[in-house]
Coordinates of C-alpha atoms and ligand atoms in Angstrom, one line a residue:
X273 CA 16.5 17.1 -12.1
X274 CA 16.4 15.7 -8.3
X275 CA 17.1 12.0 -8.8
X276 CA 16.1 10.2 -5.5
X277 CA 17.3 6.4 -4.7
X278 CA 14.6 4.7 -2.8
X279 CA 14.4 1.7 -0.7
X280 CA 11.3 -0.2 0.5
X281 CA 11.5 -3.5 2.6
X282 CA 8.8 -3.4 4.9
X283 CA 7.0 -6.8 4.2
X284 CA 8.1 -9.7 1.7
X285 CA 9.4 -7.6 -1.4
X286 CA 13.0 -5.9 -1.3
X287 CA 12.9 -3.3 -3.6
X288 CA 14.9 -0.3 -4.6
X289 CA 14.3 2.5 -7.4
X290 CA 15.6 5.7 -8.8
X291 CA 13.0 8.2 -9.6
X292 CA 13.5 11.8 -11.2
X293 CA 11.6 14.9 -9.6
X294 CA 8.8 12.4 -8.4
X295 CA 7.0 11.7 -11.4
X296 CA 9.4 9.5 -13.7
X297 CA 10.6 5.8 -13.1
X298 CA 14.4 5.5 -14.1
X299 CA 14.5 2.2 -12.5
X300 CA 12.3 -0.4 -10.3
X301 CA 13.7 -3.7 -8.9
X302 CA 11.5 -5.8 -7.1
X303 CA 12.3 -9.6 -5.3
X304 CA 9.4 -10.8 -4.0
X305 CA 10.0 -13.4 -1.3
X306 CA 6.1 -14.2 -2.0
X307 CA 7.0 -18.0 -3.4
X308 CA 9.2 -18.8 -0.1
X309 CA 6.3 -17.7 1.7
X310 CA 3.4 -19.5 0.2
X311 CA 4.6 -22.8 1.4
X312 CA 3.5 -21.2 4.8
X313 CA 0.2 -19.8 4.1
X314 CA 1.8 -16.1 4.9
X315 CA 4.7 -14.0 5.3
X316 CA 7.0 -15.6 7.9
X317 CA 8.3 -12.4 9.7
X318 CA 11.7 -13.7 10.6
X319 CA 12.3 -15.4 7.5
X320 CA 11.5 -12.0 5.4
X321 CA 13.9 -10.3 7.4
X322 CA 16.8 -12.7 6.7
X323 CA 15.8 -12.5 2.9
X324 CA 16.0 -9.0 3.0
X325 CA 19.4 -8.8 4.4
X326 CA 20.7 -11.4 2.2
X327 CA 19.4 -10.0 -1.2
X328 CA 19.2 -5.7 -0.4
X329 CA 23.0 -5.0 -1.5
X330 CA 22.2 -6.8 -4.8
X331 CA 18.9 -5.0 -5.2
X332 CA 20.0 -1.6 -4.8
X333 CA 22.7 -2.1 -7.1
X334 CA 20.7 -3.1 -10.1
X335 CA 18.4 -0.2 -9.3
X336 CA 21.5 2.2 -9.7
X337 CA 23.0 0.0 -12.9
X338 CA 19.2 -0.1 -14.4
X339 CA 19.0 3.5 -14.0
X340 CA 22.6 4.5 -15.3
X341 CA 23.0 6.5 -12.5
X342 CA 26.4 6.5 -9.9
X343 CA 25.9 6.7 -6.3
X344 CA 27.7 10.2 -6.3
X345 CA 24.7 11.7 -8.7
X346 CA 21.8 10.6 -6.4
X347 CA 20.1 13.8 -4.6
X348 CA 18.7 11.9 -1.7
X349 CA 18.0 8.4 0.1
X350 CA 14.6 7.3 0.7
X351 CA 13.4 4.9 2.5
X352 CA 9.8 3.3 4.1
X353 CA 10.5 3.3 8.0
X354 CA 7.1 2.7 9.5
X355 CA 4.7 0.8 8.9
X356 CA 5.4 -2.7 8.5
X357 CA 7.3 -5.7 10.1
X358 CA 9.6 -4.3 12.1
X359 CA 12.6 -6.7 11.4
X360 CA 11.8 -6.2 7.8
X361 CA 11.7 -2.3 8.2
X362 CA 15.1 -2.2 9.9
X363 CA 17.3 -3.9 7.3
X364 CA 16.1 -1.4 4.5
X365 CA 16.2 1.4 7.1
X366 CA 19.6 0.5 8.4
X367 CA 20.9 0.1 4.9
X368 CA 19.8 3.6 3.7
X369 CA 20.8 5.2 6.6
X370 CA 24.9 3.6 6.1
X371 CA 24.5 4.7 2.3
X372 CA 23.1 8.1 3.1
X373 CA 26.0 8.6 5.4
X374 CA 28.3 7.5 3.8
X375 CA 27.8 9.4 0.5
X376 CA 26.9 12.3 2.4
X377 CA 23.3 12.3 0.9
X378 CA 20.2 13.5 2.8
X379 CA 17.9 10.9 4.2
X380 CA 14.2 10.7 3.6
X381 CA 12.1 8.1 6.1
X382 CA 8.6 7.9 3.9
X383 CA 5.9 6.2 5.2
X384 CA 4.4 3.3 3.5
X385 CA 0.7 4.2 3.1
X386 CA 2.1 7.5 1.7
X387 CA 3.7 5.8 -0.6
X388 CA 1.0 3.5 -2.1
X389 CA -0.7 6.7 -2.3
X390 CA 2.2 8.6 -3.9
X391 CA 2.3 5.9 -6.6
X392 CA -0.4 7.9 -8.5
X393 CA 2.2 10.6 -9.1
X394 CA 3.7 8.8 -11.5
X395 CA 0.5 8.6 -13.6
X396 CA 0.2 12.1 -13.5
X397 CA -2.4 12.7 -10.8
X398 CA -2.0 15.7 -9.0
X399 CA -3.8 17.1 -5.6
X400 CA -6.7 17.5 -4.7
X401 CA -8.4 13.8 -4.6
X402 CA -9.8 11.3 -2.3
X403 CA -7.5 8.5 -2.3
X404 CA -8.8 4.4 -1.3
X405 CA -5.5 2.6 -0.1
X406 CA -6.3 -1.1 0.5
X407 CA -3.7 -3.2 1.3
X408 CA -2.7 -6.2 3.4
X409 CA -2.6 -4.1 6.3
X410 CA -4.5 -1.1 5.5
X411 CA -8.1 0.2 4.1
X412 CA -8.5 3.5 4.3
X413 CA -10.3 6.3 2.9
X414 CA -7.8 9.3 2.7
X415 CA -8.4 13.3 1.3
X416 CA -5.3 14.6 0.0
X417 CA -6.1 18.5 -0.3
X418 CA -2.1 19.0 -1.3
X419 CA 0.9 17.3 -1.0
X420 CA 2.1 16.0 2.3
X421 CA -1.4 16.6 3.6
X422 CA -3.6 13.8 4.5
X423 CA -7.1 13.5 6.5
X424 CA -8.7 10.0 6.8
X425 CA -12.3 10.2 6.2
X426 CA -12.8 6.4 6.6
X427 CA -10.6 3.1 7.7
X428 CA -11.2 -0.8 8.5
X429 CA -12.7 -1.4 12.0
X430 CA -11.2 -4.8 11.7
X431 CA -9.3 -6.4 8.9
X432 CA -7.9 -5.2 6.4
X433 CA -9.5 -5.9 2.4
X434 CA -6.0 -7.9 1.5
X435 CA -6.0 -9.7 4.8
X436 CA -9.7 -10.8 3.9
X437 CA -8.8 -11.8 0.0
X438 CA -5.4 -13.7 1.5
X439 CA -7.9 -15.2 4.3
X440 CA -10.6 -16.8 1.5
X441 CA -8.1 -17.1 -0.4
X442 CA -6.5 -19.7 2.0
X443 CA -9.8 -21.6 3.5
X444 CA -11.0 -21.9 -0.8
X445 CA -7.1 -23.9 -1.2
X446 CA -5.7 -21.3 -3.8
X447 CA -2.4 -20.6 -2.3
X448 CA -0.7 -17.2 -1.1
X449 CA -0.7 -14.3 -2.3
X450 CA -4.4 -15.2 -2.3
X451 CA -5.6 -11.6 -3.3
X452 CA -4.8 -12.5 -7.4
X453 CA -5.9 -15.7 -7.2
X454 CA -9.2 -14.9 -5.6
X455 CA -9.3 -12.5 -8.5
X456 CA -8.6 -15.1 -11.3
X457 CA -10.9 -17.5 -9.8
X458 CA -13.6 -14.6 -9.4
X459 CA -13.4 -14.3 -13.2
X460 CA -14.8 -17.6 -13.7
X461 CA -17.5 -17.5 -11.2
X462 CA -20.6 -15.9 -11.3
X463 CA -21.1 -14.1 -7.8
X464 CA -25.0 -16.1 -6.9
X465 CA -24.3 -16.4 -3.2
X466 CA -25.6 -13.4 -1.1
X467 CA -23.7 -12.1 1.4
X468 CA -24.5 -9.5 4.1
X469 CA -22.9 -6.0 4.1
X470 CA -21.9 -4.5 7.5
X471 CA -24.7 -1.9 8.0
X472 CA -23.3 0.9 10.5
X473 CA -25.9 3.2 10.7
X474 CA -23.7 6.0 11.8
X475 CA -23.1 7.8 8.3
X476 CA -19.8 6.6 8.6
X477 CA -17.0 6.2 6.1
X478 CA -15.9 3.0 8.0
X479 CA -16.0 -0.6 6.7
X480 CA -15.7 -4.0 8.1
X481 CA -14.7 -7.0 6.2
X482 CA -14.1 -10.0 9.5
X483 CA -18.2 -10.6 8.8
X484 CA -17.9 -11.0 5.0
X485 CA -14.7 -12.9 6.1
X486 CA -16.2 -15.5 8.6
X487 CA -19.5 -15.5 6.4
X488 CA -17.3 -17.2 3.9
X489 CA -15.5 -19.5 6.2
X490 CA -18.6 -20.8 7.3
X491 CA -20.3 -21.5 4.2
X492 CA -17.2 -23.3 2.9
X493 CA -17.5 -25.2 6.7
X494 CA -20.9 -26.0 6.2
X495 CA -21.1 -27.4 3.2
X496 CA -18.0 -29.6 3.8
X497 CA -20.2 -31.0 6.9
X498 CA -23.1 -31.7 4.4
X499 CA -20.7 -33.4 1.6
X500 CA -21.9 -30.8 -0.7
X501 CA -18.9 -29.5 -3.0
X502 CA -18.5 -25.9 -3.3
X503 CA -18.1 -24.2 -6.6
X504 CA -14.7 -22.0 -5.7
X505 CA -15.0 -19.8 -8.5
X506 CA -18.8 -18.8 -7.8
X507 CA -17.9 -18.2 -4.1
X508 CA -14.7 -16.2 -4.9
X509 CA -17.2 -13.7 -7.5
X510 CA -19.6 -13.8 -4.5
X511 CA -16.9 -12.4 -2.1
X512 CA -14.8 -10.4 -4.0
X513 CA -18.7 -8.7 -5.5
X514 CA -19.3 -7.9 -2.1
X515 CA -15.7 -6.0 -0.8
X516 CA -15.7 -4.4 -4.0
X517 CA -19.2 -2.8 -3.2
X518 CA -18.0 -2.0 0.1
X519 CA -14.6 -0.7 -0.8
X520 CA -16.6 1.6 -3.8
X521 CA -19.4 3.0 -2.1
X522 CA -17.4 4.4 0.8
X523 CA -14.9 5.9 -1.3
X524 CA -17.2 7.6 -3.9
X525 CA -19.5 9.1 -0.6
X526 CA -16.4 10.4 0.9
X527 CA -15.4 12.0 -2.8
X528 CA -18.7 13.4 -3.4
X529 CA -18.6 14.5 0.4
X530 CA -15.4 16.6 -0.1
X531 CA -16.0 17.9 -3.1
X532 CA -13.3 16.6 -5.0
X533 CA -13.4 16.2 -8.4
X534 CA -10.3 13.2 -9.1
X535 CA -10.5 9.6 -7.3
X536 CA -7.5 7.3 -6.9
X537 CA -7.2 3.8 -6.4
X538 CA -3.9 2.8 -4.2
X539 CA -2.0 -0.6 -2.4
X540 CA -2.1 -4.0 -3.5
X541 CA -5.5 -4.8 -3.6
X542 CA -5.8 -1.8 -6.0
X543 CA -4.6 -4.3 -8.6
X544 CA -8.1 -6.1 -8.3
X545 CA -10.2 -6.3 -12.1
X546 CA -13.6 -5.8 -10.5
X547 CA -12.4 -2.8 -7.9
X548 CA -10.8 -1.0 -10.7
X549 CA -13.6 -1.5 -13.5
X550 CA -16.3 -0.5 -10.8
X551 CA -13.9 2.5 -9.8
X552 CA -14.2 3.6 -13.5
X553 CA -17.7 3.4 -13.9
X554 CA -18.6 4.8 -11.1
X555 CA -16.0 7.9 -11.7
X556 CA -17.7 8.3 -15.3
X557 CA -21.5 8.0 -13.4
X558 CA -20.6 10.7 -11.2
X559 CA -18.1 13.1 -13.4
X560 CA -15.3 12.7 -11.7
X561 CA -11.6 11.4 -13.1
X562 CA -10.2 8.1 -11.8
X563 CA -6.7 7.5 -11.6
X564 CA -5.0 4.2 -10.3
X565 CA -1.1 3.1 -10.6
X566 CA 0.2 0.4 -12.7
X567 CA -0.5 -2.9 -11.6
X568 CA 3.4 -3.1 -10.6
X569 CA 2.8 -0.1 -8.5
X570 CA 0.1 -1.2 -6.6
X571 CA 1.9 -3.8 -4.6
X572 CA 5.0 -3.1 -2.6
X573 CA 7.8 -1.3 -4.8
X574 CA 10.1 1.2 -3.8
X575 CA 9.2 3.8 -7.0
X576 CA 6.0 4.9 -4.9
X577 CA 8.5 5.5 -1.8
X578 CA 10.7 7.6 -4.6
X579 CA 7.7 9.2 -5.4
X580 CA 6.0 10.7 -1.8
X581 CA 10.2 11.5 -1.3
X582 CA 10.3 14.1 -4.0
X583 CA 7.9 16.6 -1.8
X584 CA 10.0 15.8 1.3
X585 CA 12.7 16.7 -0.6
X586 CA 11.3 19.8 -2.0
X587 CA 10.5 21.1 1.2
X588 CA 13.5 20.1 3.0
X589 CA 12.0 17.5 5.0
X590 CA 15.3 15.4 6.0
X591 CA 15.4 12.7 8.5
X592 CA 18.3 12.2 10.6
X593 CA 19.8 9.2 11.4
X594 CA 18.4 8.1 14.5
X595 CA 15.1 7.8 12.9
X596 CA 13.5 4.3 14.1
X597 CA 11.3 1.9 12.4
X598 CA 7.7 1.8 13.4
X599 CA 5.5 -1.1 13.1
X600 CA 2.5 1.3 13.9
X601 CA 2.1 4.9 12.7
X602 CA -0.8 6.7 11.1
X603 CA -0.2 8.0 8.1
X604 CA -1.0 11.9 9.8
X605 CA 1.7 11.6 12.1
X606 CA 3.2 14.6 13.3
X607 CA 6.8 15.2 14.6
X608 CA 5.5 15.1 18.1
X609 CA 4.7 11.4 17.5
X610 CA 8.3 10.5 16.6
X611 CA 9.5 12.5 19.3
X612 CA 7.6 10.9 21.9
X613 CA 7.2 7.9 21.3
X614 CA 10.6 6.8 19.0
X615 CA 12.7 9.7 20.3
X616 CA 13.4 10.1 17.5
X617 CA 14.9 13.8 16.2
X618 CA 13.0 14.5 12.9
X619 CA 15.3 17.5 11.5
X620 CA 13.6 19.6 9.1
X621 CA 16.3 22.5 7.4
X622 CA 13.5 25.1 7.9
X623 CA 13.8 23.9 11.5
X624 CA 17.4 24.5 11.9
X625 CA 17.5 27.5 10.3
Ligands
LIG745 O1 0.3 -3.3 -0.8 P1 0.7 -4.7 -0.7 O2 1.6 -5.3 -1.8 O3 1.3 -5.0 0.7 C1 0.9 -4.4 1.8 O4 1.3 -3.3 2.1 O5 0.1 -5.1 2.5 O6 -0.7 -5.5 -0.7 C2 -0.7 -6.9 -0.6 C3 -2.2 -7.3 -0.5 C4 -2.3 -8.8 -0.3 O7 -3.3 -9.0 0.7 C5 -2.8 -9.3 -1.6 O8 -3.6 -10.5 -1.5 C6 -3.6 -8.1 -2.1 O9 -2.8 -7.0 -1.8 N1 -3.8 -8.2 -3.6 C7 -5.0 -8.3 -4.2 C8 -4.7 -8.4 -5.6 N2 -3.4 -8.3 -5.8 C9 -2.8 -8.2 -4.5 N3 -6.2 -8.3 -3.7 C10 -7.2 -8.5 -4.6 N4 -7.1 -8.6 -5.9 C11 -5.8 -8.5 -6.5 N5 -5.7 -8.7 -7.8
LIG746 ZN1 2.1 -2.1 0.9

C-alpha cells in the first residue's frame, strides 16, 4: 500500500491528509480561515498566509494521528505548489519540503487544478472523461485521456464561475463564501428574471460570466435607484439558472465532441445543487456516467492533492527541493516551464537514470 501525506494551503483552507494508493481517504483535516475572512468581503492574502503558518504544524499532525499512521511509514510528501496565493503556497510548500527532507521521503509538488480533478479518484472514476473544474479561480473544460494527461478543450475568457457566485453573492448582502449562499438562497427563488447568455459564435468551448456578472449588479443598482425592493432569492435562482446553463452545455458539447463516455464535475463550485442535478440529467439524456466528489472534496482539501500524487508517485515523478511556488501555471505545464521560468530542477528517476 503507498500511503502519501498531503498538504494543500494555497488559498484560505490549511489542510493535510493521508491517502492510500490514490483511491482511499485515511484521514482529511481541513481549517478553513473562511469566517476570518468574511468580515472582509474576501480572502485577505496576507492574513491567510499568517493563518497558515500559525495553524499547518497542528494540521498535519491530526492528519497523521487521524490516520494512525507515523511519519516513518509515509511513502511520499505531497504538496500543491502552483496555483494560488503565493504567500499562502509557500508556507505549505516550505513545510513539506523540511518534512520531506528531513524524513528522507520523496517530494511531490501537485498542482491544484489537478487536484480538484483528481478528487474524482476517490469515487472511483477512472480515465478517460471530460472533466468541468470550476472554482474561485478557475473554469475550465479539461479531457483527461489517462492519468497525468490533460488537454483544455474550454476555459473562462474572464472570471471565473466562483468569482461570479462570491461577486453576487456580495452586491445581494449574503456574506462570503457567497457561492453556498447564492445556492441556499437560489433554493427559495424561482429564477423569472432573464438574463443574456454570452453568444460567441466561434464554436467555441469558452464561456464568459463578467456579463452575467455586471447584468446582475446592475439590476440590483437600478432598482435601488427606483426604490423598488429586489426579491434576493428570485434573483440568486435567476443567476445561478443562467451559469449553470452555461457551465453544462459547454461541458456536455466538449464530452459528446471527444467521444467520451464518463463526465466529472470538479472545484468548489462543483458543490452547487442545480450544477450537479443538471449534470445528472443531462449525463442520463445523453448516456453517459456522471461522477462528481463529495461535497467536502469539492472545495480546497488536501485528500484530492493525495490523490493526483499517487500517479506521480507511480511513475517516479519526484520534485526536488528547489521547486518554487507559482501563482500562475496551466494545468499542461511541461518541465520546460519550471525550468524557465522558476528554474526550477524538476527531477524525474527515469530522468536520472
Ligand atoms: O475550489 P475552491 O474551494 O477554491 C478555489 O480553488 O478557488 O472554490 C471556491 C469557490 C468559491 O468561489 C465559492 O463561492 C464556490 O467555490 N462555491 C460554490 C458553492 N460552494 C463553493 N459556488 C456555487 N455553489 C456552491 N454550493
Ligand atoms: Zn481550489
Amino acid at each position: 500500500m503507498v500511503k502519501i501525506l498531503a498538504i494543500e494551503s494555497s488559498c484560505d483552507e490549511t489542510a493535510a491528509a493521508v491517502v492510500a494508493d490514490g483511491t482511499t481517504v485515511l484521514s482529511n483535516i481541513i481549517f478553513s480561515q473562511a469566517d476570518l475572512h468574511s468580515k472582509y468581503g474576501g480572502v485577505v492574502p496576507e492574513v491567510a498566509s499568517r493563518l497558515h503558518i500559525e495553524c499547518i504544524d497542528k494540521v498535519v499532525d491530526e492528519a497523521l494521528k487521524e490516520a494512525h499512521t507515523a511519519l516513518e511509514d509515509i511513502d511520499a510528501v505531497a504538496v500543491t505548489f502552483a496555483p494560488g496565493l503565493i504567500g499562502s503556497l509557500l508556507v505549505g510548500l516550505s513545510y513539506a519540503k523540511a518534512l520531506a527532507y528531513a524524513s528522507n521521503k520523496p517530494l511531490i509538488g501537485v498542482h491544484h487544478i489537478e487536484g480538484h480533478i483528481c478528487a474524482n479518484y476517490l469515487n472511483g472514476l477512472t480515465p478517460p472523461f471530460v472533466c468541468l473544474v470550476a472554482s474561485g479561480g478557475h473554469s475550465h473544460i479539461i479531457k483527461v485521456s489517462d492519468y497525468r494527461n490533460y488537454e483544455i478543450l474550454g476555459k473562462t475568457r474572464d472570471d471565473a464561475a466562483g468569482e461570479a457566485f462570491d461577486k453576487v453573492a456580495r452586491v445581494l448582502g449574503l456574506g462570503y463564501p457567497g457561492g453556498p449562499n447564492v445556492d441556499k438562497a437560489a433554493r427559495n427563488g424561482t429564477p423569472c428574471i432573464p438574463f443574456k447568455k454570452p453568444d460567441f459564435n466561434d464554436g467555441t468551448l469558452d464561456f464568459s460570466f463578467s456579463g452575467i456578472k455586471t447584468a446582475v449588479i446592475n439590476y440590483v443598482h437600478n432598482a435601488e435607484q427606483k426604490g423598488e425592493e429586489v426579491n434576493k432569492n428570485d434573483l440568486a435562482a435567476s443567476f445561478q439558472k443562467t451559469v449553470v446553463e452555461l457551465l453544462s452545455e459547454n461541458t456536455f458539447k466538449a464530452a459528446k465532441q471527444s467521444g467520451v463516455k464518463k463526465v466529472a464535475l470538479a472545484g468548489g463550485v462543483a458543490s452547487n445543487s442545480a450544477l450537479r442535478e443538471e449534470f445528472q440529467r443531462l449525463a442520463q439524456k445523453n448516456n453517459m456516467e456522471f461522477f462528481r466528489p463529495d461535497p467536502i472534496f469539492c472545495t480546497d482539501n488536501a485528500a484530492m492533492i493525495g490523490a493526483a500524487a499517487y500517479h506521480y508517485y507511480v511513475r517516479e515523478e519526484f520534485s526536488d527541493l528547489s521547486l518554487n511556488a507559482k501563482a500562475y501555471l496551466p494545468i499542461n505545464f511541461t518541465q520546460a516551464d519550471l525550468l524557465e521560468k522558476g528554474k526550477n530542477k524538476w527531477l524525474s528517476a527515469k530522468n536520472d537514470a
